[in-house]
Coordinates of C-alpha atoms and ligand atoms in Angstrom, one line a residue:
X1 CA -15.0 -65.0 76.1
X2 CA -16.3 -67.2 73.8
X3 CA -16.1 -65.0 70.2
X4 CA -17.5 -66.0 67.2
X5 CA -16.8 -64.3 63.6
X6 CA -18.8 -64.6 60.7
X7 CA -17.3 -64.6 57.4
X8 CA -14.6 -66.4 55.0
X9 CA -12.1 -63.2 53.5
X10 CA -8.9 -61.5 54.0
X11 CA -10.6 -59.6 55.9
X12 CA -12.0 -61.9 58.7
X13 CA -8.5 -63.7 58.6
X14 CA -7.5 -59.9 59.9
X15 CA -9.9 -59.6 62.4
X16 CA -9.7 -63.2 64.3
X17 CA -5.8 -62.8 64.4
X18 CA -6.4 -59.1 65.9
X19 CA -9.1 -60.7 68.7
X20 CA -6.6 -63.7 69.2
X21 CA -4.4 -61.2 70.5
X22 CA -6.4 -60.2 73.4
X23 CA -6.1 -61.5 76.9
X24 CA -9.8 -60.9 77.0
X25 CA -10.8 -63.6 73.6
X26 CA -10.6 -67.5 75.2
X27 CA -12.0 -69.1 72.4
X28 CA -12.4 -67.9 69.2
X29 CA -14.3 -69.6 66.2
X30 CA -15.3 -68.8 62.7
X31 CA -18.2 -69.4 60.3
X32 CA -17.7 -70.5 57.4
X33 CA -13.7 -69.3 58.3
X34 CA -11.1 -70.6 55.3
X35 CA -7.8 -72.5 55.2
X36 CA -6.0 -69.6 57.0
X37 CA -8.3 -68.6 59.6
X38 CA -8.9 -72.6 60.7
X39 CA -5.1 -72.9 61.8
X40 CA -6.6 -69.9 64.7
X41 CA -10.0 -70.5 65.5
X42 CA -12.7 -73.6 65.4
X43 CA -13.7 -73.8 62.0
X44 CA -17.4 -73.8 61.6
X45 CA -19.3 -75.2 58.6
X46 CA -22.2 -72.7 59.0
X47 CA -22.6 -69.8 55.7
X48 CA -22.6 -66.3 56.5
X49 CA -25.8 -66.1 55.3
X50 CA -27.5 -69.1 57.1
X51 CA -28.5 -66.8 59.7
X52 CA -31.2 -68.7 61.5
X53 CA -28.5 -71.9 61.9
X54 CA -25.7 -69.2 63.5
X55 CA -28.1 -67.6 66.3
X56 CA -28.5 -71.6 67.0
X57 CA -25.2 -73.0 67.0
X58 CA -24.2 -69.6 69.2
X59 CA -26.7 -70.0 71.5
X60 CA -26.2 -74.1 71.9
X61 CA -22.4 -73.1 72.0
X62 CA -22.6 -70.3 74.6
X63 CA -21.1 -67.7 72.4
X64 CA -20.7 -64.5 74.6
X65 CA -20.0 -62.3 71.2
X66 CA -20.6 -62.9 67.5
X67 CA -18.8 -60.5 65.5
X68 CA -20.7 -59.9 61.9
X69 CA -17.7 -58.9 59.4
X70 CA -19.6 -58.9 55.9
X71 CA -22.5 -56.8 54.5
X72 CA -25.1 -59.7 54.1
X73 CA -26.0 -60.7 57.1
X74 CA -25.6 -57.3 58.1
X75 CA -28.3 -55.9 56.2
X76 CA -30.3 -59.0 56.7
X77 CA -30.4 -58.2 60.2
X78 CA -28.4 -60.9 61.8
X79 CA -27.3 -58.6 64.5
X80 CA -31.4 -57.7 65.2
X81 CA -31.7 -61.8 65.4
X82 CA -28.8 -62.1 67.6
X83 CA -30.0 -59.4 70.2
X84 CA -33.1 -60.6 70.2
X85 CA -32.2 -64.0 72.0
X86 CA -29.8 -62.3 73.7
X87 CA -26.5 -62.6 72.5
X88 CA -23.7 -59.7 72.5
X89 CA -23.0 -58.5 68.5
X90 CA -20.9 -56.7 67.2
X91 CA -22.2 -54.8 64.1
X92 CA -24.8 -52.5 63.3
X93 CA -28.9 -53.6 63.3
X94 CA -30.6 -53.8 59.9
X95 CA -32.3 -50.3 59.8
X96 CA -28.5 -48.7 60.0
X97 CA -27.1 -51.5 57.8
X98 CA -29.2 -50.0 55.2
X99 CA -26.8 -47.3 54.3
X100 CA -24.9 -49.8 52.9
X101 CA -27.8 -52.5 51.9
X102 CA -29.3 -49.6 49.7
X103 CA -27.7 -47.1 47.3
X104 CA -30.9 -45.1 46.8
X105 CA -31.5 -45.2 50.9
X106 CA -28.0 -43.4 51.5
X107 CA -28.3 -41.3 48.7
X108 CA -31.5 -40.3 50.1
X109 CA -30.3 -39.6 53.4
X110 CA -27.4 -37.4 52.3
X111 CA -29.7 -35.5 50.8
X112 CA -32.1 -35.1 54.0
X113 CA -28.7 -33.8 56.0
X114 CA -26.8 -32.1 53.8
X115 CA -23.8 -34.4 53.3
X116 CA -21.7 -33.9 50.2
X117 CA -22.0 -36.5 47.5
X118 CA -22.5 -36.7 43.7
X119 CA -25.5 -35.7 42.1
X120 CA -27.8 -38.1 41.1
X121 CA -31.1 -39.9 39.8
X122 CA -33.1 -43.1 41.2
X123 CA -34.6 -44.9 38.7
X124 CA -37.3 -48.3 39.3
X125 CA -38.6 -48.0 35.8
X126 CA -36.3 -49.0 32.7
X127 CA -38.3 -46.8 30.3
X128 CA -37.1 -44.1 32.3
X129 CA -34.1 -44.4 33.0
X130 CA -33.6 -44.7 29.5
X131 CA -35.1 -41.4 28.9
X132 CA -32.8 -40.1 31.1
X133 CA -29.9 -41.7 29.6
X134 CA -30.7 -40.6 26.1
X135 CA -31.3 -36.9 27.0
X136 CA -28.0 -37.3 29.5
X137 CA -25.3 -34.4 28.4
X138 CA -22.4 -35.3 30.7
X139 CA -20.6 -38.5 30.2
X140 CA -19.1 -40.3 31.9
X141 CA -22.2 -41.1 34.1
X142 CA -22.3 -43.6 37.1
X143 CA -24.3 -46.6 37.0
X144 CA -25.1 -48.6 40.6
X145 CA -27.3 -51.4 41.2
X146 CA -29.7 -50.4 44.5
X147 CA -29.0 -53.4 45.8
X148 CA -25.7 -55.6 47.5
X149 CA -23.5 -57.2 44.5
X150 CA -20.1 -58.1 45.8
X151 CA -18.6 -54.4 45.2
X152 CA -18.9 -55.2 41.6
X153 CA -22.5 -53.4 41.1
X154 CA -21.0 -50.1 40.1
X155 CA -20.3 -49.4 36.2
X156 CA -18.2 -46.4 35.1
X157 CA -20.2 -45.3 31.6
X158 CA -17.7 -43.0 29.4
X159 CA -19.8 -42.3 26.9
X160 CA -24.0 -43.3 26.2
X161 CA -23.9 -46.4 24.4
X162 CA -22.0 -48.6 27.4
X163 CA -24.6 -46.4 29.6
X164 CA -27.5 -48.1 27.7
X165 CA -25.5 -51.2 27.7
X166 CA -25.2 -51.3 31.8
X167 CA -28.6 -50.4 31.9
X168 CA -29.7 -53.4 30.2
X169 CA -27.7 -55.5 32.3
X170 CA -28.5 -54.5 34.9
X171 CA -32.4 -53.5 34.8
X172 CA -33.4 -56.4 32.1
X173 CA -30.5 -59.5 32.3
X174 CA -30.3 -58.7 36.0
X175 CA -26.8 -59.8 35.9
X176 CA -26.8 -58.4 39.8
X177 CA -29.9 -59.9 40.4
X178 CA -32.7 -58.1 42.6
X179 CA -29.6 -55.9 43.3
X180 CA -30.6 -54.2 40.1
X181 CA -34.3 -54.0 40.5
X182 CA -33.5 -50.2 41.1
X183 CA -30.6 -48.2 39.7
X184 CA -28.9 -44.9 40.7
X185 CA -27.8 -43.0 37.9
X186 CA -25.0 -40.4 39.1
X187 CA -22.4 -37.7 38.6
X188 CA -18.9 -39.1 37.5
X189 CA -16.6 -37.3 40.6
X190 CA -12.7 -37.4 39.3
X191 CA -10.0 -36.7 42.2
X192 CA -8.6 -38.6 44.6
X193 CA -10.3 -41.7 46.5
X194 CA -9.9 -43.0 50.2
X195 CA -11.3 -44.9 52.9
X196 CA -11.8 -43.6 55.6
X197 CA -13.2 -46.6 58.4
X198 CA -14.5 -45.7 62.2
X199 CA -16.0 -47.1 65.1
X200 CA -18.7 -45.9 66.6
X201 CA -21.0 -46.5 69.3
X202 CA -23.8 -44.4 68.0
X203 CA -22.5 -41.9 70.6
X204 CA -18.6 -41.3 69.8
X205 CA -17.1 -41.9 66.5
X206 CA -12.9 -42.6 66.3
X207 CA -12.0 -43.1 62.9
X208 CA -9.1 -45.2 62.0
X209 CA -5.9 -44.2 59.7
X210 CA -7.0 -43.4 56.2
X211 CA -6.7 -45.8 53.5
X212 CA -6.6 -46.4 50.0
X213 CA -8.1 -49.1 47.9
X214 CA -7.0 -50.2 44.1
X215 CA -10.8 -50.9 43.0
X216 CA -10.0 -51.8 39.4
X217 CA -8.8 -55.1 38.3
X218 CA -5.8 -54.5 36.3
X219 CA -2.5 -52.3 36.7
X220 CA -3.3 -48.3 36.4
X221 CA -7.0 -49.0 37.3
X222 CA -7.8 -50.8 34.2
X223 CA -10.8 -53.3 33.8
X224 CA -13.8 -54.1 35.9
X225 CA -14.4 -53.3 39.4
X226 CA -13.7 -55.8 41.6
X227 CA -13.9 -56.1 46.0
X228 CA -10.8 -54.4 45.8
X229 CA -7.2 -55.2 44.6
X230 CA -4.7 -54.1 47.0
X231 CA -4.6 -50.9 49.5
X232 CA -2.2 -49.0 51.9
X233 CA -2.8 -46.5 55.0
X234 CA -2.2 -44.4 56.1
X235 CA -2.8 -42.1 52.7
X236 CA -1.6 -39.2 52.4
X237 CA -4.4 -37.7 50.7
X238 CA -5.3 -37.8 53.9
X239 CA -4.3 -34.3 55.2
X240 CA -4.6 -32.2 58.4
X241 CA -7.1 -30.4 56.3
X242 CA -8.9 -32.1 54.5
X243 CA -9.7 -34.6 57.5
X244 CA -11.1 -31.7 59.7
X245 CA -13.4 -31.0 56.6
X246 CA -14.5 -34.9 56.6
X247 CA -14.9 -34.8 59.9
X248 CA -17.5 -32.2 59.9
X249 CA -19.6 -32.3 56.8
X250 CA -19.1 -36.3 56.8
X251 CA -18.7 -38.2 59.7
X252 CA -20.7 -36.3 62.4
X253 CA -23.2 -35.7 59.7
X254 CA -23.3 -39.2 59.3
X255 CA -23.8 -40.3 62.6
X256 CA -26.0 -37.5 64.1
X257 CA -28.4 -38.0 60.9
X258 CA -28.9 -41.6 62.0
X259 CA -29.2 -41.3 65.4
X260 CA -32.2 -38.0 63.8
X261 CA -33.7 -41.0 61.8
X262 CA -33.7 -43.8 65.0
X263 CA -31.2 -46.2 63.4
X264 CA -28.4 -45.8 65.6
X265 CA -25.3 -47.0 64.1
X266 CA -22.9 -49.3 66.6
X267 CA -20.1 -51.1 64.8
X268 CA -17.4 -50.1 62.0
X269 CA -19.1 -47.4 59.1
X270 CA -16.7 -46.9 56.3
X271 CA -16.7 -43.9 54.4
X272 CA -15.9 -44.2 50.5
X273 CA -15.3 -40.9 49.9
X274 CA -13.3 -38.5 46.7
X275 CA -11.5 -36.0 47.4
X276 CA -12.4 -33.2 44.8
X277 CA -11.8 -30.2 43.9
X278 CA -15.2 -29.1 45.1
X279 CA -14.4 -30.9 48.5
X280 CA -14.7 -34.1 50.0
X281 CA -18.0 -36.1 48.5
X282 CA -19.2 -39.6 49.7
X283 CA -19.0 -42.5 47.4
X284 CA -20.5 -44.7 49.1
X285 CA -20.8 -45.5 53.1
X286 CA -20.4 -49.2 54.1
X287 CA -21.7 -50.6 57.0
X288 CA -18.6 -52.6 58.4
X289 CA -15.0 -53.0 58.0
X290 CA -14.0 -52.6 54.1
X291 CA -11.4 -55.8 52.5
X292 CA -9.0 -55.4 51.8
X293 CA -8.8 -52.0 54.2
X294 CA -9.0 -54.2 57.2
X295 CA -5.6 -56.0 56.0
X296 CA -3.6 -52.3 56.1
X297 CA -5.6 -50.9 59.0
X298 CA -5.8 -53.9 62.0
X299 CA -2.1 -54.5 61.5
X300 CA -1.7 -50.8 62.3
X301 CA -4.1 -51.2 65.5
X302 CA -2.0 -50.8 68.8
X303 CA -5.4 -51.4 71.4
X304 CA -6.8 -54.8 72.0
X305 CA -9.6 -55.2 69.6
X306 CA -11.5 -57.1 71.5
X307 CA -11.9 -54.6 74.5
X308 CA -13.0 -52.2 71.5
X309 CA -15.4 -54.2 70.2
X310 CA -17.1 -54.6 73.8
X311 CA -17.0 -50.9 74.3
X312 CA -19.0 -50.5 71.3
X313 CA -21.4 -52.8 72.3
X314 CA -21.9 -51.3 75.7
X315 CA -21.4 -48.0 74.7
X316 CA -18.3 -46.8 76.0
X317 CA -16.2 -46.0 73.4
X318 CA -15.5 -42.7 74.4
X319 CA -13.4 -44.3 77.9
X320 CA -11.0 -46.5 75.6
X321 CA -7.8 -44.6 74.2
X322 CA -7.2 -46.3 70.7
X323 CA -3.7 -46.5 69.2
X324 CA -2.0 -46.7 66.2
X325 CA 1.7 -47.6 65.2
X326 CA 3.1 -44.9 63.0
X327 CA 4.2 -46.9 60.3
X328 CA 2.5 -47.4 56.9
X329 CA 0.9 -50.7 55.9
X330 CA 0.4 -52.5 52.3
X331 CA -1.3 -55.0 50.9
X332 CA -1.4 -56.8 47.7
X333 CA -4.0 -59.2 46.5
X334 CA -3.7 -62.4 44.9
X335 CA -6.2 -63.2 42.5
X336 CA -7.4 -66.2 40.4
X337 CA -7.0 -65.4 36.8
X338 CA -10.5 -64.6 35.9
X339 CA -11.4 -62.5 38.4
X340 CA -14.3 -61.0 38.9
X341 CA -16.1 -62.5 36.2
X342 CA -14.9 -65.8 35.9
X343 CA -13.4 -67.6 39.0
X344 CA -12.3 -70.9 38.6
X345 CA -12.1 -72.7 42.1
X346 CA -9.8 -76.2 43.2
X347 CA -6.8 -75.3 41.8
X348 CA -3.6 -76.6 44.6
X349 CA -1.7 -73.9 46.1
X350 CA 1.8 -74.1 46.9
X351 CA 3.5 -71.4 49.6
X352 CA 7.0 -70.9 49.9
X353 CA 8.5 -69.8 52.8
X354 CA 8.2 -66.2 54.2
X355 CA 10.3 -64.0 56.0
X356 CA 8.7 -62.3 59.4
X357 CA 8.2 -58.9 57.3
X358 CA 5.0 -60.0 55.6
X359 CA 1.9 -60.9 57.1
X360 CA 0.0 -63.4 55.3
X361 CA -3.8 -63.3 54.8
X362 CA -5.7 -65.8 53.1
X363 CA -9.1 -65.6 51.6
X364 CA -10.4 -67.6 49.3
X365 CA -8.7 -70.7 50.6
X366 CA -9.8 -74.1 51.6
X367 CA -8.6 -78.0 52.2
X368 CA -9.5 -80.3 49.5
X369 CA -8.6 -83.9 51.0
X370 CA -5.8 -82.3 52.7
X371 CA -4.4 -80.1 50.2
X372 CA -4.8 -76.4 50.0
X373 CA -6.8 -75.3 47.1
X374 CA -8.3 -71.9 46.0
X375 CA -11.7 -71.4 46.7
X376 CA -12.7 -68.2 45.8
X377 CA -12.2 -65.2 43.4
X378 CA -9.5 -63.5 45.8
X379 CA -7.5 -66.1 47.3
X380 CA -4.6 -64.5 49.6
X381 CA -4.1 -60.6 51.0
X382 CA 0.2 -60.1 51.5
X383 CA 0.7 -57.5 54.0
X384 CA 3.8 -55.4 55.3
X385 CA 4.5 -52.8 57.6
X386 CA 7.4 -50.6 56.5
X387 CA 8.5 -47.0 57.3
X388 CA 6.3 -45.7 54.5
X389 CA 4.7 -46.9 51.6
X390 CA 7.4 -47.2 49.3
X391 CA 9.0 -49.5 52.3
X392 CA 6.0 -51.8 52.7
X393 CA 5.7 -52.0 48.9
X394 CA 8.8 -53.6 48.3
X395 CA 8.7 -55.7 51.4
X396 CA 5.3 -56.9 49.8
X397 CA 6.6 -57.5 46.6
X398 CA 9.5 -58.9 47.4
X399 CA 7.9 -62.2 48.7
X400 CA 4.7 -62.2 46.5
X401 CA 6.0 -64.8 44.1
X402 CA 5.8 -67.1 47.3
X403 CA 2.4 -67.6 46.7
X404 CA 1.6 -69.8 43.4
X405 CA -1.2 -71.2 41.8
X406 CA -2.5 -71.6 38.4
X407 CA -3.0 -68.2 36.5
X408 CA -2.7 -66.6 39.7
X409 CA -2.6 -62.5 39.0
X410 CA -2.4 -59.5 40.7
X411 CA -1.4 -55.9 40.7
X412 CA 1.7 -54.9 40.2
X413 CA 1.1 -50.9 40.9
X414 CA -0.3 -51.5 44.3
X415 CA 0.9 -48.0 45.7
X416 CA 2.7 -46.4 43.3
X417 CA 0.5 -43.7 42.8
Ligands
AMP501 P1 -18.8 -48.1 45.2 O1 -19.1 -49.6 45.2 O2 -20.0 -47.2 45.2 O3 -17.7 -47.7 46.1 O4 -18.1 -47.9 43.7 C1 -17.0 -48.6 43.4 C2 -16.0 -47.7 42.7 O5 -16.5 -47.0 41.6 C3 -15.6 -46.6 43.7 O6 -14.6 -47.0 44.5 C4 -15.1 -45.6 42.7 O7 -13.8 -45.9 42.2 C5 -16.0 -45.7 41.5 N1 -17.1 -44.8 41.7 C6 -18.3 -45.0 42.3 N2 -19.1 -43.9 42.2 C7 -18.4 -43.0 41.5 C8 -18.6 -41.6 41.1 N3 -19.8 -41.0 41.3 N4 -17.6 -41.0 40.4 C9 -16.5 -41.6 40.1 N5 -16.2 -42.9 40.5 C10 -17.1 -43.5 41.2
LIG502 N1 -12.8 -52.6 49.6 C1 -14.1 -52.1 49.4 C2 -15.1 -52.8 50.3 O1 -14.8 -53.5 51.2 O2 -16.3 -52.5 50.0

């Protein structure tokens, strides 16, 4: 087959070298792709969001399957577009994207079927939602733009003044744009995070090892919330227990509630979820694989990917026998230095040479008249596989300082905790 992904992060690096592995993928290329993913598949200079150009170049190219790896052209409806002209994709259709595409949509809908998740207000009027915040009693409070912004549309509000503050960003200097047209106002849930990512067919749901993502930008979850900083899986948050609870007020839920509502979800759903101590509550749902996730989870993946991704399209999920290796996974991101507020691109990278522990996954990466340059706010994913955490960790960091470029950061506590 002729496979082609759409998308530029860590995360699609993960996914083409995971389909490159199958007997099944020929061909493989990727739009727009980055430095990384060009030395595996055709490099195609078409945006992820030029979605009217990608249905033509696949159809003109005879792509037998497009696989649609981030949240825009998801919840634009690429997959709808794709279908409609008859080509095989792998994602879900707009009217199931939407539990990611809108805040105030999924809230709504864990409302309508009962699924645990922080309280919360919706708010399309700043007057109100000013109101609200002035007569609030319990701070921290929650602040989320409706809308998509790069993971970086939620603000954690300790106290009423930053509240009025993020309110004003967001509602009247629409830093996040029409993203923050509308704004859910919610409970602040303390306990313990995890990502829990499945695929599903609409019919049968198999969920993938548990994972954990470092959100914040700086050592001990300081600073602003960025796409994500670093992660490992499995996590032992994780438990026996406490997955047999996710599994029955979450993830059927989840997927009985949309096939209730006609928007039948086929692709990757990712459940952001907290464990409290009133129970496992949804943060968020996603409607595709999560990055950096992807860079713990698909090294972890024992089953062709490719065959799954076709079983989800035809709906035959339930026949394929998924497998994971045992081990533990962990991944550290390297950042440019003003990430996520302000990225400066075109600096040159230099790698050193790495051992065969560490996988490495670039991101924001591209060729500049034939030099590799940084291109983007995170620019390479390091991965290892180790026994356990603490073993991956120190294979990670161990070789980190391979990668250089100017005021390159990142976390130094990826795992610890
Ligand atoms: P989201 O994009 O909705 O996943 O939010 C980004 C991050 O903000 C999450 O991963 C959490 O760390 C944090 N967050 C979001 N909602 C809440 C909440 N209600 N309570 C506590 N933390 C939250
Ligand atoms: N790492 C979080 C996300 O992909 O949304």
């Amino acid at each position: 087959m002729k496979i082609l992904v759409i998308g530029s992060g860590g995360r699609e690096h993960a996914i083409c070298r995971k389909l490159k592995e199958s007997p099944l993928t020929d061909k493989l290329y990727c739009a727009p792709g980055n430095a990384g993913i060009a030395e595996i598949a055709e490099i195609v200079p078409i945006k992820a969001t030029e979605l009217e150009k990608i249905v033509a170049y696949a159809k003109e190219n005879a792509i037998d399957l497009v696989f649609v790896a981030p949240d825009d052209p998801l919840a634009a409806g690429l997959v709808d577009m794709l279908e409609a002209e008859g080509v095989k994709a792998f994602g879900p259709r707009k009217n199931a994207a939407i539990i990611e595409g809108s805040k105030a949509f999924s809230k709504a809908f864990m409302m309508r079927h009962g699924i645990p998740t922080a309280k919360y207000e919706v708010f399309d009027n700043y007057g109100k939602a000013r109101a609200y915040l002035e007569s609030a009693e319990d701070f921290p409070v929650v602040l989320k733009a409706d809308g998509l912004a790069l993971g970086k549309g939620v603000i954690i509000c300790p106290d009423r003044d930053s509240a009025f503050k993020a309110l004003d960003d967001m509602m009247l200097s629409k830093v996040f744009g029409g993203a923050g047209n509308t704004v859910v106002i919610e409970e602040f849930l303390t306990g313990r995070e995890m990502t829990v990512l499945a695929f599903t067919d609409g019919k049968c749901v198999k969920c993938m090892p548990a994972s954990q993502d470092h959100k914040k930008a700086y050592d001990g979850d300081k600073g602003l919330n960025t796409g994500g900083m670093g992660a490992f899986a499995p996590t032992p948050v994780y438990t026996p227990e406490i997955e047999r609870e996710t599994l029955e007020t979450i993830v059927y839920p989840t997927i009985k509630g949309l096939n209730e509502e006609g928007r039948t979800f086929k692709g990757v759903i990712y459940f952001g979820l907290m464990a409290t101590d009133k129970g496992v509550k949804v943060i968020e749902y996603n409607a595709r694989f999560g990055d950096p996730e992807t860079q713990v989870v698909l090294p972890l993946l024992k089953t062709d990917l490719t065959e799954i991704v076709l079983a989800v399209i035809e709906e035959r999920l339930d026949a394929v026998n998924i497998e994971w290796d045992k081990r533990a996974a962990l991944t550290v991101v390297a950042a440019s230095g003003g990430y996520p507020e302000n990225v400066v691109k075109g600096y040159p990278i230099t790698l050193g040479k790495f051992t065969p522990d560490v996988i490495l996954y670039h991101a924001g990466t591209a060729y500049k008249d034939g030099a590799l340059v940084t291109s983007g706010g995170r620019v390479f994913a390091l991965t290892a596989l180790g026994s356990d955490i603490a073993d991956a960790r120190k294979k990670v960091y161990a070789e980190i300082d391979k990668i250089s470029f100017k005021d390159m950061r990142y976390r130094k506590d990826i795992g610890i905790k």
